[in-house]
Amino acid sequence: NESIDTNDAVADGLGNLSFDSSGNVTLLSSKRLPSVRIAIQVLQSMSILIQNVTMSTSLYLILSYNKVNELINLPLDSYAAAEKDQQEEEKMNHVHNNMAMDDDLNYGSSAVGEFSELTNIYISFLKSLTMKMNAETLQFYLTYPSYLSQEGSHRAAYNESSPYKQKAIDFNQIQFPLYERALKFCNPDVDPFVRVTAMNLCLNTLRLATDGDPLPPDGDCSFISEGGKQVNPPTTPQKSSNAASVTNDSLDNDRPDRQRNPRTTSKLPFRERLAISHYVCQPSRVQHLSAGIFTRLASLCGKVEETIRTLDRIDRALSSCFLTVDKCARESDSDAKLQADGRSSKNEGVSTSVHDDIQKKIKILQSERIKVVKHFLGDTVSDFQDELFLLEDVLKVGLIPLNEQIIEMMFPTVIYPLVLTPLHNFIKQNKRSVADEGGPHEPDPFSDRFEKHMSRPISRGASPSDSDSSLAKAALFVTAAIFHFITHKELLQLLMTALLHPLSPEISNACTIVHTNPNILFQDDNGYTHIKTDSCIENDEGLYLYKFGRDTANGNYGKMKSKGVVRQDCVFVFCPILSDIFEWSIAGSMLNGVPDNLTPNRYRRTLLSCLSGTDGMAELQSLAVYAIDAIVSTIDREILNCIIFGKHIFEEAEFRASETVENDESPASDTASNDIAFSTSISQHMVEFIASMCVSVITAAISYDGLWSLRYNPISAHAILRMCTIDPSVKDIATKFIHYRRNQSAVFILKTPSRLDKYAHDDKEIDHQLKMDKVFFEAFCEGDKFVVEHIIRSHGSDKDDIWNGPAMIATAKDGSIFQLAKQMCEDISAKHVIGHDSKEAAYHCAANSTVSHIQLDAFSRLIYDDILNQNMKDIGYAGVASLTLCIPTACEFHKSGNCFLISPISDLISDLLFEHEEECGECLKPGDVVNLDERKPFPCVCEITKENEDLNANGGTCIVADGVKWQSLYLLIMNDNLVLTEPMRGESAGYGRVVTTCPLLSIVAELYDIQDTESSAQRLLLTHLSVKKDTPGLFTAEKGEDAISSEEVRMSRSCLDVWFEDYNTASKAHKAICSRIFKVRIERGKRITQALSSHKNMT
């Protein structure tokens, strides 16, 4: 039978098959189901034919006689079952024939591949049909009830010129096989290509229903029905036209060869749009459309949780390894001391073996962590983004009855189980006092959390426990992702109401609203009948069509209707009450008064605990900041004012919320040290929210060995600045809290020398002021950077102007979901591991804390300045770019794909960081003559390179040895500067000409004891560190890290080898230089302390 002609086989096979609307196959004869290859050939041929037809009449002929709908109802399930049976049969045949079973897994693989190809070809066939769907061809896709038929046809096309009276249509009896079959492929279990194509088919169909004009007051509305009963029969008969006829004008104007894209074809008549709207808005079909998205989101959320658990496990293992490494290091030091005393150790050799094993384990764990992070950032986050974009596309179609059901379904399937409940459960598991833990570590420097300004009791200073935080972290990730990727206002507003409104409904007591049929239509004041779409709201800002089943005109609010089939009923539970709260908060009034079942919003309390780091939520703080930043950056500021700050909440409701406390809350702490008073006219809801945000701006993180480090959060600062544009009162509150926070930070930095005494044992004898100077001016920051390298400042255009403009630092940053994902991977645990207990670690923490304090100080000054809110009235909020319009002193700065808001640092800090660079103009310059007899110069020599030959004015002082040119010099110290001069001869004997000079504050001197039997010469290495681009004379510049931006300050390094006659002379010069350097650095350390003290005392 392989020689049978394909076309004959196709015709013969399809001619004996009949497919119903459910895809069931009925054999009209005893012949078998056509093979997969034949079905593929048929579908491919039809797809090519439909896509390339050039004549309208040919297209209509192809689509006629219901053959296309029969192909649409192709029984893929039967093919799948047949292929499975064939696979089992082949396997059994091999077993009976005693053939080798090595390739059992490959039996039927070709059949499976053919079926997969059939599915792909089938969905492409449906796509080609959808692309040809327009006002004229819709009659071949959409089947109306048979009682509308004329001349025996079961399909009736609507024509506004028809003279016949249109019967009322029962839209529940409409058949739309193309859309019905596409829905079956929206399941997340199918092939991704097939699913995306099917979703696009559904979206294209939905757009046909929303694109069109309303029905005018004098239009024919006889087809509009409720349960098959005619509503508003026409008053004027219409002209006649056969249902299947198509005028020549319409054929010519809508020819596929002229308008191939359905979006450019003529709009559908109102009746067809209404029919499609009713069909797609049936609850069962809405569930098929959205269930795949919500199921996929839940699955991806599970992957996020699993990633977090894996990273937590790896981090705990790494922490244990680091502790073991430190223990081995201490034992090794102890063994070395015993060996030095001539005693033996019991652990000799054991520590080395353990250390090697731990190092191997660390490498394995780090390798595993890298793989997990790469998969999470590369696949999981992208899949999450794609799924939310798919939901966004559905909501963007704007068909309100469809959107209402999707939003309602999202709350019980995504919002409550994946976001709200995990957060609240985690806080209940983790509330325990820090007194229960104890420990030798110093207390949290920021333990004061502004408790007196919270409207609820909190567990002050509670620390995170060993509870699994993966669900809570995933919940914050989902929250931030929704607000980043979804733009549908109604969904975001209701979600924000559930999360952050001061009051919350008791869902268990909420009324259930059931409607048998979706509410599709509404009539405007001019008598025009519209299909409810978001475009109607855009054209009339005062129009609110998202009722979620509430029909106040008929008195049906809060009533439950039990009629209809359960699967075909629209059920609303969550959205009606949330929508009521939202409308009440915006307008100050509610449709039926204030609900009786409102209680303080426990989810808002949970998020505030996350922001402030209380109740054991410290490890969620940074993630909560991203979520809040996404919310305030997306929602309109007037809505933020009404929902988060409770602008229009009635006083009795607000009082009731402040008096009601849940049983699971702990007693309040009355030990808050800060005393910040606010006007009684300011809402307590506003104060508590701003207080929690201000706590999160700067936090103290602790390592496993008890070493604290401050961390500034620019995302939190961005959210606060955004909220300052909402209401002037927000700025006043934030200014007071941030200034108080800045004072706490200054106190912490002032205690740095004492903290270094505890951890940097080698530097105990060093003056405290010198330690403070080392923190500010040595490379102890993350990435071996200096504090000044975090500053942004433009260089001047000429040598007279060293700097152009003030010194600035990044104070705020736009948040993104990918930054949040990186944060989850980098900061997955609240126990921040440094990895070693040493002097470098202590200085590392101190330097990073210093940068954070400078950022906080700049932010406090920025928020104190006037914020010009009126500049944002006519534009939407666009992150940092919008803030630069409101804050004259701030600028926008881009780095590594991130957008920062930079603002000036204080003059005191700026002078400290750049003072020695700006005073160079008063120093000696090359060519000046100095009296050497009045000084104590140190004779020395240095190598002269080609680049420095022009500095050698007196060639007589140079000698050449082994091809190297040496210059005789005198090294002396004058006015806190290191000066190198060449001796002058003749009448100017006793004087020297300055060759080069540089401030001692920029010099590091290192003496090398060179053991050479042939020469006693000794080397002194001078290293010059400066933020200036110019290199001092005789010094050789070292190539360092290039700045990403020309405005970034970078510390340039240059070196000079100075040689002395013997070690004694070199040692004396080294001691003289270092002694003077220490003195000037101690003086600078005093100025640093004074500047920080001014921060502490500033109000």
Tab-separated table of N, CA and C in Angstrom, residues 119-200:
chain	number	residue	atom	x	y	z
A	119	THR	N	1.745	17.711	15.584
A	119	THR	CA	1.246	18.762	16.479
A	119	THR	C	1.745	20.131	16.043
A	120	ASN	N	3.032	20.229	15.705
A	120	ASN	CA	3.577	21.513	15.264
A	120	ASN	C	2.921	21.982	13.966
A	121	ILE	N	2.743	21.041	13.019
A	121	ILE	CA	2.107	21.407	11.753
A	121	ILE	C	0.650	21.818	11.994
A	122	TYR	N	-0.011	21.126	12.907
A	122	TYR	CA	-1.414	21.422	13.189
A	122	TYR	C	-1.555	22.832	13.773
A	123	ILE	N	-0.704	23.201	14.705
A	123	ILE	CA	-0.826	24.532	15.318
A	123	ILE	C	-0.462	25.612	14.310
A	124	SER	N	0.452	25.309	13.397
A	124	SER	CA	0.764	26.271	12.332
A	124	SER	C	-0.425	26.420	11.378
A	125	PHE	N	-1.140	25.325	11.158
A	125	PHE	CA	-2.353	25.386	10.340
A	125	PHE	C	-3.401	26.286	10.995
A	126	LEU	N	-3.578	26.149	12.284
A	126	LEU	CA	-4.518	27.027	12.997
A	126	LEU	C	-4.068	28.494	12.910
A	127	LYS	N	-2.770	28.710	12.969
A	127	LYS	CA	-2.249	30.074	12.872
A	127	LYS	C	-2.555	30.678	11.511
A	128	SER	N	-2.391	29.885	10.447
A	128	SER	CA	-2.681	30.400	9.098
A	128	SER	C	-4.154	30.750	8.960
A	129	LEU	N	-5.030	29.984	9.599
A	129	LEU	CA	-6.457	30.313	9.572
A	129	LEU	C	-6.738	31.600	10.327
A	130	THR	N	-6.084	31.771	11.467
A	130	THR	CA	-6.312	32.975	12.271
A	130	THR	C	-5.870	34.225	11.523
A	131	MET	N	-4.793	34.121	10.780
A	131	MET	CA	-4.292	35.289	10.051
A	131	MET	C	-5.247	35.718	8.943
A	132	LYS	N	-6.138	34.844	8.517
A	132	LYS	CA	-7.096	35.184	7.463
A	132	LYS	C	-8.472	35.549	8.033
A	133	MET	N	-8.560	35.670	9.342
A	133	MET	CA	-9.845	35.957	9.953
A	133	MET	C	-10.119	37.460	9.891
A	134	ASN	N	-11.251	37.837	9.264
A	134	ASN	CA	-11.645	39.241	9.190
A	134	ASN	C	-13.160	39.318	9.127
A	135	ALA	N	-13.683	40.490	8.820
A	135	ALA	CA	-15.133	40.704	8.839
A	135	ALA	C	-15.860	39.808	7.851
A	136	GLU	N	-15.229	39.469	6.732
A	136	GLU	CA	-15.901	38.682	5.708
A	136	GLU	C	-15.740	37.183	5.917
A	137	THR	N	-14.594	36.777	6.447
A	137	THR	CA	-14.334	35.338	6.586
A	137	THR	C	-14.758	34.786	7.931
A	138	LEU	N	-15.130	35.654	8.877
A	138	LEU	CA	-15.499	35.159	10.196
A	138	LEU	C	-16.696	34.206	10.129
A	139	GLN	N	-17.569	34.384	9.125
A	139	GLN	CA	-18.749	33.527	8.988
A	139	GLN	C	-18.373	32.055	8.818
A	140	PHE	N	-17.137	31.773	8.366
A	140	PHE	CA	-16.711	30.397	8.171
A	140	PHE	C	-16.126	29.792	9.452
A	141	TYR	N	-15.862	30.628	10.473
A	141	TYR	CA	-15.266	30.163	11.714
A	141	TYR	C	-16.280	30.114	12.859
A	142	LEU	N	-17.183	31.098	12.855
A	142	LEU	CA	-18.104	31.276	13.969
A	142	LEU	C	-19.469	30.717	13.596
A	143	THR	N	-19.987	29.803	14.394
A	143	THR	CA	-21.266	29.152	14.114
A	143	THR	C	-22.307	29.612	15.123
A	144	TYR	N	-23.403	30.178	14.614
A	144	TYR	CA	-24.480	30.661	15.474
A	144	TYR	C	-25.497	29.540	15.688
A	145	PRO	N	-26.431	29.713	16.645
A	145	PRO	CA	-27.481	28.708	16.871
A	145	PRO	C	-28.293	28.451	15.609
A	146	SER	N	-28.795	27.228	15.442
A	146	SER	CA	-29.455	26.819	14.207
A	146	SER	C	-30.762	27.551	13.962
A	147	TYR	N	-31.409	28.094	15.015
A	147	TYR	CA	-32.679	28.765	14.779
A	147	TYR	C	-32.511	30.104	14.074
A	148	LEU	N	-31.237	30.573	13.909
A	148	LEU	CA	-30.992	31.798	13.158
A	148	LEU	C	-30.755	31.512	11.680
A	149	SER	N	-30.692	30.240	11.303
A	149	SER	CA	-30.318	29.913	9.937
A	149	SER	C	-31.412	30.289	8.953
A	150	GLN	N	-30.971	30.546	7.752
A	150	GLN	CA	-31.887	30.831	6.643
A	150	GLN	C	-31.578	29.854	5.517
A	151	GLU	N	-32.601	29.325	4.906
A	151	GLU	CA	-32.491	28.392	3.780
A	151	GLU	C	-31.691	27.146	4.169
A	152	GLY	N	-31.906	26.701	5.421
A	152	GLY	CA	-31.325	25.429	5.844
A	152	GLY	C	-29.891	25.507	6.302
A	153	SER	N	-29.261	26.642	6.196
A	153	SER	CA	-27.871	26.750	6.641
A	153	SER	C	-27.824	26.908	8.161
A	154	HIS	N	-26.885	26.206	8.823
A	154	HIS	CA	-26.765	26.316	10.269
A	154	HIS	C	-25.872	27.476	10.670
A	155	ARG	N	-25.330	28.193	9.713
A	155	ARG	CA	-24.468	29.338	9.998
A	155	ARG	C	-25.114	30.582	9.445
A	156	ALA	N	-25.232	31.642	10.237
A	156	ALA	CA	-25.870	32.891	9.806
A	156	ALA	C	-24.881	34.027	9.942
A	157	ALA	N	-24.630	34.719	8.858
A	157	ALA	CA	-23.754	35.894	8.896
A	157	ALA	C	-24.593	37.132	9.059
A	158	TYR	N	-24.148	37.999	9.948
A	158	TYR	CA	-24.920	39.203	10.230
A	158	TYR	C	-24.582	40.288	9.224
A	159	ASN	N	-25.607	40.949	8.709
A	159	ASN	CA	-25.410	42.065	7.786
A	159	ASN	C	-26.356	43.179	8.201
A	160	GLU	N	-25.794	44.343	8.469
A	160	GLU	CA	-26.590	45.450	8.992
A	160	GLU	C	-27.637	45.934	8.006
A	161	SER	N	-27.500	45.565	6.715
A	161	SER	CA	-28.491	46.004	5.717
A	161	SER	C	-29.628	44.998	5.545
A	162	SER	N	-29.654	43.934	6.359
A	162	SER	CA	-30.688	42.909	6.219
A	162	SER	C	-32.047	43.464	6.630
A	163	PRO	N	-33.178	43.168	5.840
A	163	PRO	CA	-34.503	43.652	6.195
A	163	PRO	C	-35.190	42.732	7.181
A	164	TYR	N	-34.581	41.530	7.369
A	164	TYR	CA	-35.239	40.585	8.243
A	164	TYR	C	-34.984	40.953	9.693
A	165	LYS	N	-35.963	40.681	10.496
A	165	LYS	CA	-35.847	40.931	11.922
A	165	LYS	C	-34.850	39.933	12.526
A	166	GLN	N	-33.811	40.454	13.181
A	166	GLN	CA	-32.809	39.591	13.778
A	166	GLN	C	-33.328	39.007	15.087
A	167	LYS	N	-33.281	37.712	15.224
A	167	LYS	CA	-33.721	37.081	16.452
A	167	LYS	C	-32.664	37.254	17.536
A	168	ALA	N	-33.138	37.267	18.794
A	168	ALA	CA	-32.203	37.326	19.920
A	168	ALA	C	-31.347	36.065	19.944
A	169	ILE	N	-30.059	36.265	20.232
A	169	ILE	CA	-29.097	35.176	20.165
A	169	ILE	C	-28.777	34.697	21.576
A	170	ASP	N	-28.832	33.411	21.769
A	170	ASP	CA	-28.323	32.821	23.001
A	170	ASP	C	-26.837	32.553	22.780
A	171	PHE	N	-25.998	33.448	23.293
A	171	PHE	CA	-24.569	33.393	23.005
A	171	PHE	C	-23.902	32.173	23.637
A	172	ASN	N	-24.606	31.514	24.548
A	172	ASN	CA	-24.046	30.296	25.125
A	172	ASN	C	-24.024	29.145	24.130
A	173	GLN	N	-24.804	29.254	23.038
A	173	GLN	CA	-24.880	28.181	22.053
A	173	GLN	C	-23.965	28.412	20.847
A	174	ILE	N	-23.190	29.460	20.869
A	174	ILE	CA	-22.270	29.750	19.761
A	174	ILE	C	-21.130	28.733	19.762
A	175	GLN	N	-20.683	28.352	18.588
A	175	GLN	CA	-19.552	27.444	18.432
A	175	GLN	C	-18.420	28.161	17.702
A	176	PHE	N	-17.217	27.984	18.234
A	176	PHE	CA	-16.030	28.643	17.665
A	176	PHE	C	-14.884	27.635	17.739
A	177	PRO	N	-14.864	26.622	16.851
A	177	PRO	CA	-13.893	25.516	16.950
A	177	PRO	C	-12.438	25.972	16.939
A	178	LEU	N	-12.121	26.996	16.166
A	178	LEU	CA	-10.732	27.441	16.061
A	178	LEU	C	-10.204	27.881	17.416
A	179	TYR	N	-10.946	28.717	18.124
A	179	TYR	CA	-10.521	29.191	19.439
A	179	TYR	C	-10.535	28.052	20.455
A	180	GLU	N	-11.546	27.176	20.336
A	180	GLU	CA	-11.672	26.076	21.287
A	180	GLU	C	-10.464	25.142	21.211
A	181	ARG	N	-10.028	24.831	20.001
A	181	ARG	CA	-8.880	23.933	19.855
A	181	ARG	C	-7.584	24.615	20.263
A	182	ALA	N	-7.477	25.918	20.004
A	182	ALA	CA	-6.268	26.646	20.408
A	182	ALA	C	-6.116	26.642	21.929
A	183	LEU	N	-7.245	26.741	22.654
A	183	LEU	CA	-7.188	26.747	24.117
A	183	LEU	C	-6.573	25.466	24.660
A	184	LYS	N	-6.797	24.345	23.981
A	184	LYS	CA	-6.299	23.073	24.478
A	184	LYS	C	-4.774	22.992	24.441
A	185	PHE	N	-4.154	23.854	23.670
A	185	PHE	CA	-2.696	23.858	23.584
A	185	PHE	C	-2.062	24.927	24.471
A	186	CYS	N	-2.863	25.605	25.308
A	186	CYS	CA	-2.325	26.619	26.223
A	186	CYS	C	-1.830	26.015	27.528
A	187	ASN	N	-1.930	24.709	27.631
A	187	ASN	CA	-1.444	24.011	28.812
A	187	ASN	C	0.079	24.078	28.867
A	188	PRO	N	0.669	24.345	30.039
A	188	PRO	CA	2.142	24.454	30.110
A	188	PRO	C	2.868	23.146	29.866
A	189	ASP	N	2.148	22.009	29.847
A	189	ASP	CA	2.808	20.724	29.624
A	189	ASP	C	3.151	20.475	28.158
A	190	VAL	N	2.550	21.213	27.253
A	190	VAL	CA	2.811	20.990	25.830
A	190	VAL	C	4.135	21.639	25.439
A	191	ASP	N	4.545	21.359	24.219
A	191	ASP	CA	5.791	21.925	23.709
A	191	ASP	C	5.751	23.454	23.770
A	192	PRO	N	6.818	24.117	24.218
A	192	PRO	CA	6.799	25.578	24.356
A	192	PRO	C	6.432	26.306	23.068
A	193	PHE	N	6.956	25.822	21.925
A	193	PHE	CA	6.616	26.465	20.655
A	193	PHE	C	5.126	26.363	20.384
A	194	VAL	N	4.571	25.189	20.618
A	194	VAL	CA	3.140	24.984	20.369
A	194	VAL	C	2.322	25.862	21.304
A	195	ARG	N	2.728	25.933	22.570
A	195	ARG	CA	1.968	26.726	23.544
A	195	ARG	C	1.998	28.204	23.206
A	196	VAL	N	3.163	28.726	22.878
A	196	VAL	CA	3.256	30.154	22.547
A	196	VAL	C	2.431	30.480	21.304
A	197	THR	N	2.487	29.595	20.309
A	197	THR	CA	1.696	29.818	19.097
A	197	THR	C	0.207	29.801	19.417
A	198	ALA	N	-0.225	28.846	20.245
A	198	ALA	CA	-1.632	28.770	20.624
A	198	ALA	C	-2.064	30.018	21.387
A	199	MET	N	-1.195	30.519	22.276
A	199	MET	CA	-1.533	31.739	23.017
A	199	MET	C	-1.652	32.929	22.072
A	200	ASN	N	-0.808	32.973	21.058
A	200	ASN	CA	-0.901	34.056	20.079
A	200	ASN	C	-2.206	33.969	19.279
